[in-house]
PDB file of C-alpha atoms and ligand atoms in Angstrom:
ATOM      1  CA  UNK A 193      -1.709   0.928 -92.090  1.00  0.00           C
ATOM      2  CA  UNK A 194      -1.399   3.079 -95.189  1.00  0.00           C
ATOM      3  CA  UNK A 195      -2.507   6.508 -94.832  1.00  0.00           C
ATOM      4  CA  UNK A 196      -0.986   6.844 -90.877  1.00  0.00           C
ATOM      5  CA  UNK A 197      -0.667  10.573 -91.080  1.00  0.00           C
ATOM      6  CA  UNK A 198      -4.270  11.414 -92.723  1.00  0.00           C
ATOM      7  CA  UNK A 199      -5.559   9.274 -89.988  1.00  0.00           C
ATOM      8  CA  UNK A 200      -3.860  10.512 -86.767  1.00  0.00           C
ATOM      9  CA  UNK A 201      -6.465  13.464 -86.229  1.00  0.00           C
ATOM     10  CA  UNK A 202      -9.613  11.345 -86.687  1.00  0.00           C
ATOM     11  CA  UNK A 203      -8.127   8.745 -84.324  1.00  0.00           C
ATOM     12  CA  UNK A 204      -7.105  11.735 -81.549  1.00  0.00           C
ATOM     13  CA  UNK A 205     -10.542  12.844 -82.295  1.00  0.00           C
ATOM     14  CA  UNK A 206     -12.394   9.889 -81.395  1.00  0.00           C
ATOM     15  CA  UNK A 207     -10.076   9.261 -78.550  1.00  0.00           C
ATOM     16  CA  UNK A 208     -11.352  12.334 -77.559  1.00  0.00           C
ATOM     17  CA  UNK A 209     -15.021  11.905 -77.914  1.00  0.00           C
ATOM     18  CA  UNK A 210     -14.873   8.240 -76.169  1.00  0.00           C
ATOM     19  CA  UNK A 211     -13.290   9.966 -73.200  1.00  0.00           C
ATOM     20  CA  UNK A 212     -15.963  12.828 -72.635  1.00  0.00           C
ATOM     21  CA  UNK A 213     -18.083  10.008 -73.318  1.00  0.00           C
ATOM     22  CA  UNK A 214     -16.576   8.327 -70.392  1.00  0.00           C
ATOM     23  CA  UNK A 215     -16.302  11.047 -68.618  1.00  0.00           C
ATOM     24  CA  UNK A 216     -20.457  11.933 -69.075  1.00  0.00           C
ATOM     25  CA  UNK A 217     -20.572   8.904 -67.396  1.00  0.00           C
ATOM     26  CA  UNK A 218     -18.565   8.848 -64.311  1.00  0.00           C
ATOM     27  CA  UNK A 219     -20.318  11.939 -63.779  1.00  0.00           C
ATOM     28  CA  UNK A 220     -24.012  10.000 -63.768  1.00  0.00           C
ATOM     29  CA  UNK A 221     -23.303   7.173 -61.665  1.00  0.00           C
ATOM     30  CA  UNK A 222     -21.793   9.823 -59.239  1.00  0.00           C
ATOM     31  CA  UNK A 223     -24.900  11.629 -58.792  1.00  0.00           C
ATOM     32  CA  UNK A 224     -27.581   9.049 -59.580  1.00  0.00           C
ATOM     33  CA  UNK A 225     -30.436  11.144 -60.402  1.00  0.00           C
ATOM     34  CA  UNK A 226     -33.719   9.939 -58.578  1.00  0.00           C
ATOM     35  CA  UNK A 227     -35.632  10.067 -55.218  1.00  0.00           C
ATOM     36  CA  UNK A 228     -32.859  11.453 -52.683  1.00  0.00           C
ATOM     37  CA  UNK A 229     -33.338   9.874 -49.494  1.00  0.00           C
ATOM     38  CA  UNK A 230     -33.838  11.217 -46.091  1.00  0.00           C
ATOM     39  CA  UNK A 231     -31.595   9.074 -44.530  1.00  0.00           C
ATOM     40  CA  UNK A 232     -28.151   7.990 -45.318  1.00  0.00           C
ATOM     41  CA  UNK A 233     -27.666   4.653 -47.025  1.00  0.00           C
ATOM     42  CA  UNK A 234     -24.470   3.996 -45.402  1.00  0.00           C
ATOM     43  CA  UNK A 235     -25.197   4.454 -41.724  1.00  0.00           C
ATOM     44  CA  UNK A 236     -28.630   5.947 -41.565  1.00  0.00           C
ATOM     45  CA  UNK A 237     -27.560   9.870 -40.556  1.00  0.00           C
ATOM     46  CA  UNK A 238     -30.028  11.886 -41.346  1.00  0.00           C
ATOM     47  CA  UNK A 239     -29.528  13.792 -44.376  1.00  0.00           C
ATOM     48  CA  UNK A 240     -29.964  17.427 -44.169  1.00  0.00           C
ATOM     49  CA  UNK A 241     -32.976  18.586 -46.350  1.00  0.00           C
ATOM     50  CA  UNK A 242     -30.342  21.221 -48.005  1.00  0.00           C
ATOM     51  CA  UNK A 243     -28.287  18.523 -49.315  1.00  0.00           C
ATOM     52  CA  UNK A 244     -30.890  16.510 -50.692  1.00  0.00           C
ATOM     53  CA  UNK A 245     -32.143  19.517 -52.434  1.00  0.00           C
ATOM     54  CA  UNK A 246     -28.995  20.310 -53.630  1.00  0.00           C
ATOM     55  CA  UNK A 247     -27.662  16.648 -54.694  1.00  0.00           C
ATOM     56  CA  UNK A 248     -30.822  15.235 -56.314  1.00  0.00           C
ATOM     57  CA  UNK A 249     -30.682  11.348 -56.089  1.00  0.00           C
ATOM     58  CA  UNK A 250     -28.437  11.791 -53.095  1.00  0.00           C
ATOM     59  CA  UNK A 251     -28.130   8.797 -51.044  1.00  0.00           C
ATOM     60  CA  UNK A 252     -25.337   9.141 -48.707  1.00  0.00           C
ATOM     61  CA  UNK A 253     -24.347  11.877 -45.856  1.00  0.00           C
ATOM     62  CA  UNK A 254     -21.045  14.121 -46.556  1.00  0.00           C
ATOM     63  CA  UNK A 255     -19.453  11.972 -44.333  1.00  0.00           C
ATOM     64  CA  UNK A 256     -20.141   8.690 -46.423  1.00  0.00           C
ATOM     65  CA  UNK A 257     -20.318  10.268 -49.727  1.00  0.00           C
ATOM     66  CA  UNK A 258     -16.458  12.089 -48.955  1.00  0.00           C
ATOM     67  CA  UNK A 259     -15.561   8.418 -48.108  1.00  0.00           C
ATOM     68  CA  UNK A 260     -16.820   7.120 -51.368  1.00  0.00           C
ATOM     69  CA  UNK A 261     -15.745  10.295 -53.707  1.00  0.00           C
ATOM     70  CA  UNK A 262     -11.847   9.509 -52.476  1.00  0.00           C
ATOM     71  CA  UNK A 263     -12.323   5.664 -53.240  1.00  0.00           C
ATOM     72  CA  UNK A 264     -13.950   6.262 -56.458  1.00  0.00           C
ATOM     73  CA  UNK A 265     -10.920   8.908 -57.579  1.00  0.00           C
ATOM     74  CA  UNK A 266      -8.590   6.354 -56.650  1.00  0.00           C
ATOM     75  CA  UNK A 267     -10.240   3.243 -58.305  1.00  0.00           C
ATOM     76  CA  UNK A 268     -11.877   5.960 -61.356  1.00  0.00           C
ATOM     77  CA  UNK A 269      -8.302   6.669 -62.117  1.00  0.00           C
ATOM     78  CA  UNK A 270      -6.909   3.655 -62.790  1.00  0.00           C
ATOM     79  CA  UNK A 271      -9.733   2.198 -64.150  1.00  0.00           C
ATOM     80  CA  UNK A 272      -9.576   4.766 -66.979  1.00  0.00           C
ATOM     81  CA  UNK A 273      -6.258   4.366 -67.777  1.00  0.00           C
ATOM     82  CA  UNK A 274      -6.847   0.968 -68.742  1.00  0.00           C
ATOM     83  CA  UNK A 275     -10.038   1.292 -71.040  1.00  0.00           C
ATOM     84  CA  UNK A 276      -7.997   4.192 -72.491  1.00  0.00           C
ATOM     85  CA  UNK A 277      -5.352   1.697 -73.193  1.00  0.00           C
ATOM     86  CA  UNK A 278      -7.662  -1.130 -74.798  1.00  0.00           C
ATOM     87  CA  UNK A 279      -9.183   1.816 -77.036  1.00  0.00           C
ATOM     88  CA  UNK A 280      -5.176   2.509 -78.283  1.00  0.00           C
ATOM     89  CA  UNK A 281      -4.632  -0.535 -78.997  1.00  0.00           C
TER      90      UNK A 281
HETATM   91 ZN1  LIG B 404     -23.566   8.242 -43.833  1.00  0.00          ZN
END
């Protein structure tokens, strides 16, 4: 493309933006905002009434929800990298 080195900061820039964009929303679907329940979706624990004050929307135990936060940073990861690399390109 003609121009390449005019346009390298408004292409890092919206690199940027789509990533806190993408970031904002790994953020939401982590903490799903909505009626926190009072017992654990995964395997029905009670959920301490601090926690669900705390966690709004919360729907798992720490015990399920530590589970799922390490499976999500694994699959999260990787799964950015490649709408990261799709935007590049
Ligand atoms: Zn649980």
């Amino acid at each position: 493309m003609a121009g390449g080195w005019a346009r390298d900061g408004a292409v890092s820039e919206q690199i940027e933006a789509s990533i806190s964009d993408e970031l904002a929303r790994m953020q939401a679907q982590k903490r799903p905002v909505g009626e926190s329940l009072t017992h654990c979706a995964e395997c029905e624990e009670p959920i301490p009434e601090k926690r669900r004050l705390a966690l709004p929307g919360v729907k798992l135990c720490l015990d399920c929800q530590q589970e799922r936060d390490s499976s999500f940073k694994t699959r999260g990861g990787i799964d950015r990298r490649g709408s990261k690399d799709s935007q590049l390109k």
